[in-house]
Coordinates of C-alpha atoms and ligand atoms in Angstrom, one line a residue:
M1 CA 283.8 88.3 -5.2
S2 CA 285.5 90.5 -2.7
I3 CA 287.2 88.7 0.2
H4 CA 287.9 89.8 3.8
W5 CA 290.8 88.4 5.7
F6 CA 292.1 90.5 8.5
P7 CA 292.6 88.4 11.6
G8 CA 292.2 90.2 14.9
H9 CA 295.9 90.4 15.7
M10 CA 296.4 92.4 12.6
T11 CA 294.0 95.2 13.7
K12 CA 295.9 95.4 16.9
A13 CA 299.3 95.3 15.2
K14 CA 298.3 98.1 12.9
R15 CA 297.6 100.3 15.8
E16 CA 300.8 99.4 17.6
I17 CA 302.8 100.0 14.4
E18 CA 301.3 103.4 14.1
A19 CA 302.1 104.2 17.7
R20 CA 305.8 103.1 17.3
L21 CA 306.5 104.7 14.0
S22 CA 307.5 108.0 15.5
M23 CA 310.3 106.1 17.4
V24 CA 311.9 104.6 14.3
D25 CA 314.3 106.3 11.9
C26 CA 313.5 104.2 8.8
I27 CA 311.5 101.4 7.3
I28 CA 312.7 98.2 5.8
E29 CA 309.8 97.2 3.5
L30 CA 309.8 93.6 2.4
R31 CA 308.0 92.4 -0.8
D32 CA 307.8 89.0 -2.4
S33 CA 310.1 89.0 -5.5
R34 CA 307.6 86.7 -7.2
L35 CA 304.9 89.5 -7.0
P36 CA 306.5 92.8 -6.2
L37 CA 303.3 94.7 -7.1
S38 CA 300.7 92.7 -5.4
S39 CA 302.8 92.2 -2.3
R40 CA 303.1 96.0 -1.9
N41 CA 300.8 96.8 1.0
P42 CA 299.0 100.2 0.5
L43 CA 298.8 100.4 4.3
I44 CA 302.6 100.6 4.5
D45 CA 302.7 103.6 2.1
E46 CA 300.1 105.3 4.3
L47 CA 301.8 104.5 7.6
G48 CA 305.4 105.2 6.5
K49 CA 305.2 108.0 4.0
D50 CA 307.6 110.3 5.8
K51 CA 310.3 107.7 6.6
P52 CA 313.4 106.8 4.6
R53 CA 312.7 103.4 3.2
L54 CA 314.8 100.4 2.0
I55 CA 312.9 97.9 -0.2
V56 CA 313.9 94.3 0.0
L57 CA 312.5 91.8 -2.5
T58 CA 312.7 88.5 -0.7
K59 CA 312.7 84.9 -2.0
K60 CA 314.8 85.7 -4.9
D61 CA 315.7 82.0 -5.2
M62 CA 312.0 81.3 -6.0
S63 CA 311.4 84.0 -8.6
D64 CA 312.3 84.3 -12.2
P65 CA 315.8 86.0 -12.3
I66 CA 315.1 88.0 -15.4
K67 CA 311.9 89.4 -14.1
T68 CA 313.3 90.1 -10.7
A69 CA 316.3 92.1 -12.2
E70 CA 313.7 94.1 -14.2
W71 CA 311.7 94.9 -11.1
V72 CA 314.8 96.0 -9.1
K73 CA 315.6 98.4 -11.9
K74 CA 312.1 99.7 -12.2
L75 CA 311.6 100.2 -8.5
Q76 CA 314.9 102.0 -8.2
E77 CA 313.6 104.6 -10.6
D78 CA 311.8 106.1 -7.6
N79 CA 315.1 106.9 -6.0
T80 CA 314.7 104.2 -3.5
V81 CA 317.3 101.7 -2.6
V82 CA 316.0 98.3 -3.7
I83 CA 317.7 94.9 -3.2
A84 CA 316.6 91.4 -4.1
L85 CA 317.8 88.7 -1.8
N86 CA 317.5 85.0 -1.0
L87 CA 317.4 85.6 2.7
L88 CA 318.4 82.1 3.5
K89 CA 321.6 82.2 1.5
D90 CA 322.8 85.7 0.4
D91 CA 325.1 87.8 2.4
T92 CA 322.0 89.4 4.0
R93 CA 323.9 91.1 6.8
K94 CA 326.2 93.2 4.8
L95 CA 323.7 94.1 2.1
I96 CA 320.9 95.1 4.5
V97 CA 323.2 97.1 6.8
D98 CA 324.7 98.9 3.9
G99 CA 321.3 99.6 2.4
V100 CA 320.0 101.0 5.6
L101 CA 323.0 103.3 6.1
K102 CA 322.5 104.5 2.5
V103 CA 318.9 105.5 2.9
M104 CA 319.7 107.1 6.2
E105 CA 322.4 109.4 4.7
P106 CA 320.2 112.5 4.5
K107 CA 319.1 112.0 8.1
F108 CA 322.6 111.5 9.3
A109 CA 323.5 114.8 7.7
R110 CA 320.7 116.5 9.5
W111 CA 321.7 114.9 12.8
K112 CA 325.2 116.2 12.2
S113 CA 324.1 119.7 11.4
R114 CA 322.1 119.8 14.6
G115 CA 324.9 118.4 16.7
I116 CA 323.1 115.1 17.4
Q117 CA 325.5 112.3 18.4
P118 CA 325.4 109.4 15.9
R119 CA 323.7 106.3 17.4
A120 CA 322.4 103.0 16.2
V121 CA 319.7 103.3 13.6
K122 CA 316.2 102.1 14.6
A123 CA 314.4 100.4 11.8
M124 CA 311.0 98.8 11.5
V125 CA 310.5 95.9 9.3
L126 CA 307.1 95.9 7.5
G127 CA 305.5 93.6 5.0
I128 CA 302.7 91.2 4.2
P129 CA 302.5 87.9 6.1
N130 CA 305.0 85.2 5.4
V131 CA 307.3 87.4 3.3
G132 CA 310.4 86.8 5.5
K133 CA 310.4 89.6 8.1
S134 CA 311.4 87.5 11.0
T135 CA 313.8 85.5 8.9
L136 CA 315.6 88.7 7.9
I137 CA 316.1 89.6 11.5
N138 CA 317.4 86.2 12.5
Q139 CA 319.8 86.2 9.6
L140 CA 321.1 89.6 10.6
A141 CA 321.4 88.7 14.2
K142 CA 323.0 85.3 13.3
K143 CA 320.7 83.6 15.8
K144 CA 317.1 82.6 16.2
L145 CA 315.6 85.5 17.9
M146 CA 312.3 85.3 16.2
T147 CA 309.9 82.5 15.4
V148 CA 309.8 81.7 11.7
A149 CA 307.4 79.3 9.9
N150 CA 306.1 78.8 6.4
K151 CA 302.6 80.0 7.0
P152 CA 301.1 83.5 7.3
G153 CA 300.4 85.1 10.6
V154 CA 303.3 83.7 12.7
T155 CA 304.5 86.9 14.3
M156 CA 301.7 88.3 16.5
A157 CA 303.4 91.0 18.4
L158 CA 306.1 93.7 17.9
K159 CA 309.5 92.9 19.2
W160 CA 312.9 94.7 19.1
A161 CA 316.2 93.0 18.2
N162 CA 319.7 94.4 18.3
V163 CA 321.2 92.9 15.1
H164 CA 324.3 94.9 14.5
P165 CA 326.2 97.6 16.4
K166 CA 324.8 100.1 14.0
L167 CA 321.3 98.7 13.7
D168 CA 318.2 97.8 15.9
I169 CA 315.2 96.4 14.1
L170 CA 311.6 96.1 15.3
D171 CA 309.9 93.0 14.0
T172 CA 306.2 93.3 13.2
P173 CA 303.3 91.0 12.4
G174 CA 302.6 90.8 8.6
L175 CA 299.8 93.1 7.6
L176 CA 297.1 92.7 5.0
W177 CA 294.6 95.3 4.0
G178 CA 291.0 94.7 5.0
R179 CA 289.4 94.3 1.6
F180 CA 290.8 93.0 -1.6
E181 CA 289.1 95.1 -4.2
D182 CA 291.3 93.4 -6.7
H183 CA 290.5 89.7 -6.7
E184 CA 293.6 88.9 -8.8
V185 CA 295.8 90.3 -6.1
A186 CA 294.1 88.1 -3.5
L187 CA 294.6 85.1 -5.7
K188 CA 298.3 85.8 -6.1
L189 CA 298.8 86.3 -2.4
A190 CA 297.1 83.0 -1.7
L191 CA 299.1 81.2 -4.4
S192 CA 302.3 82.5 -2.9
G193 CA 301.4 81.8 0.7
S194 CA 300.7 85.2 2.2
I195 CA 297.0 84.8 2.9
A196 CA 295.6 81.7 4.5
E197 CA 294.5 79.3 1.8
K198 CA 291.2 78.6 3.5
V199 CA 290.0 82.1 2.5
L200 CA 289.6 81.2 -1.1
P201 CA 288.0 78.1 -2.6
I202 CA 290.7 75.5 -3.4
E203 CA 289.2 74.7 -6.8
E204 CA 289.5 78.3 -7.9
L205 CA 293.1 78.6 -6.6
C206 CA 294.1 75.4 -8.5
D207 CA 292.4 76.6 -11.6
E208 CA 294.2 79.9 -11.5
G209 CA 297.6 78.3 -10.5
F210 CA 297.3 75.8 -13.4
K211 CA 296.3 78.5 -15.9
F212 CA 299.2 80.7 -14.8
I213 CA 301.8 77.8 -15.2
L214 CA 300.4 76.8 -18.6
R215 CA 300.7 80.3 -19.8
D216 CA 304.0 81.4 -18.4
Y217 CA 306.0 78.3 -17.5
P218 CA 304.5 75.6 -19.8
L219 CA 307.5 73.2 -19.3
A220 CA 307.1 73.1 -15.5
L221 CA 304.3 70.6 -15.5
S222 CA 306.0 68.0 -17.6
Q223 CA 309.3 68.5 -15.8
R224 CA 307.9 67.9 -12.3
Y225 CA 304.8 65.7 -13.0
G226 CA 305.4 64.3 -16.4
Y227 CA 302.1 65.9 -17.6
E228 CA 302.0 67.3 -21.1
G229 CA 298.4 68.3 -21.6
S230 CA 296.3 71.3 -20.6
D231 CA 293.3 69.8 -18.7
L232 CA 293.2 70.4 -15.0
T233 CA 291.2 67.3 -14.0
E234 CA 293.5 65.1 -16.1
F235 CA 296.5 66.7 -14.5
L236 CA 295.1 66.1 -11.0
I237 CA 294.5 62.5 -11.9
V238 CA 298.1 62.2 -12.9
I239 CA 299.2 63.5 -9.4
A240 CA 296.7 61.1 -7.7
K241 CA 298.1 58.1 -9.5
K242 CA 301.7 59.1 -8.8
R243 CA 301.1 59.8 -5.1
G244 CA 298.6 57.0 -4.5
Y245 CA 295.7 59.3 -3.7
I246 CA 293.2 56.5 -4.5
Q247 CA 290.5 55.1 -2.2
N248 CA 288.0 52.3 -3.1
G249 CA 289.0 52.8 -6.7
E250 CA 288.3 56.5 -6.7
Y251 CA 290.8 59.3 -7.2
K252 CA 291.0 61.7 -4.2
L253 CA 291.4 64.8 -6.3
N254 CA 291.2 67.1 -3.3
E255 CA 294.5 65.7 -2.1
S256 CA 296.0 66.3 -5.5
M257 CA 294.9 69.9 -5.3
V258 CA 296.4 70.3 -1.9
T259 CA 299.7 68.8 -3.1
F260 CA 299.8 70.9 -6.3
L261 CA 299.2 74.1 -4.4
R262 CA 301.7 73.3 -1.7
E263 CA 304.4 72.5 -4.2
L264 CA 303.7 75.6 -6.3
R265 CA 303.8 77.8 -3.2
Q266 CA 307.1 76.4 -1.9
G267 CA 308.8 76.7 -5.3
D268 CA 309.1 73.0 -6.2
L269 CA 308.0 73.7 -9.8
G270 CA 311.1 75.9 -10.3
P271 CA 311.6 79.7 -10.0
M272 CA 308.6 81.6 -11.2
S273 CA 307.3 85.1 -11.1
M274 CA 303.6 86.1 -11.2
E275 CA 304.4 89.7 -12.1
Ligands
LIG1 N1 313.3 80.2 -0.2 C1 313.2 81.2 0.6 N2 312.5 81.2 1.7 C2 312.4 82.2 2.5 C3 313.1 83.4 2.2 N3 312.9 84.3 3.2 C4 312.0 83.7 4.0 N4 311.8 82.4 3.6 C5 310.9 81.5 4.3 O1 309.6 82.1 4.3 C6 308.8 81.6 5.4 C7 308.3 82.7 6.2 O2 309.3 83.4 6.9 P1 309.0 84.4 8.1 O3 310.3 85.0 8.4 O4 308.3 83.6 9.2 O5 308.0 85.4 7.5 P2 307.3 86.7 8.3 O6 307.3 87.8 7.3 O7 308.0 87.0 9.6 O8 305.8 86.2 8.5 P3 304.7 86.7 9.6 O9 305.3 86.7 10.9 O10 303.6 85.6 9.4 O11 304.2 88.0 9.1 C8 309.8 80.7 6.2 O12 309.6 79.3 5.9 C9 311.2 81.2 5.7 O13 312.2 80.1 5.8 C10 313.9 83.5 1.0 O14 314.6 84.5 0.7 N5 314.0 82.4 0.3
LIG2 MG1 307.3 87.0 11.5

């Protein structure tokens, strides 16, 4: 099954991003540390191929620390500056500003040789929906300049922010690519909250999420839900009983599915990496 989810505002945003790219000095590319491969948007490679780039793996607090450290190392092999951050806690400001100045070094040298006066760097933040672009800007600016919410598609228009004497950042709407040739990628993006859930059948998402946890983090189900087995329906009944999802003597398993997916997405089952 190939799915399509490319809301109207994204088509417009893509055009506007292309139009503004020539104005920016570099790109801050955000990826979700739980899925650094699947959250890499091929559109960003195409749009920003000639720009210095800082890669930030976000939501480090939600990913498996060992896997994230491996990813940082691997991505750095391409001579890119890569940092993994919990945007809500880490010293985001210093780390990002230092990272931007580092990737800009060759450009600064060119400016100098051409006699161009140093000025604040203009960076564009790019990434899939819900990865933390607007959060990153708010943390840098130390105030709530951008609207942030835990669902994809919050930012709808491009907006500049002066976040530091040396840095201006352009916030952009999260972009997805039009077609997911790879269904597994779409599933991971839905399980982590970057594509609207309604795009994929909830049963399939639950099934995939459940299989993933059984395979990679088998203790998580017993720790959070007290469930020791490996049968999805049985597990959903356990949630229904615990949370009172029962009507006229019947279990409302749909509510169990919604709860399970929400808790998985928001990291309630513990730090996990899908890649
Ligand atoms: N735990 C955790 N949550 C984060 C982190 N970064 C962002 N978030 C949360 O992720 C959600 C989405 O953040 P936004 O900044 O709105 O994401 P965005 O990339 O701007 O999303 P769009 O505008 O929809 O493209 C919010 O609930 C943030 O609080 C992080 O490092 N750790
Ligand atoms: Mg946003």
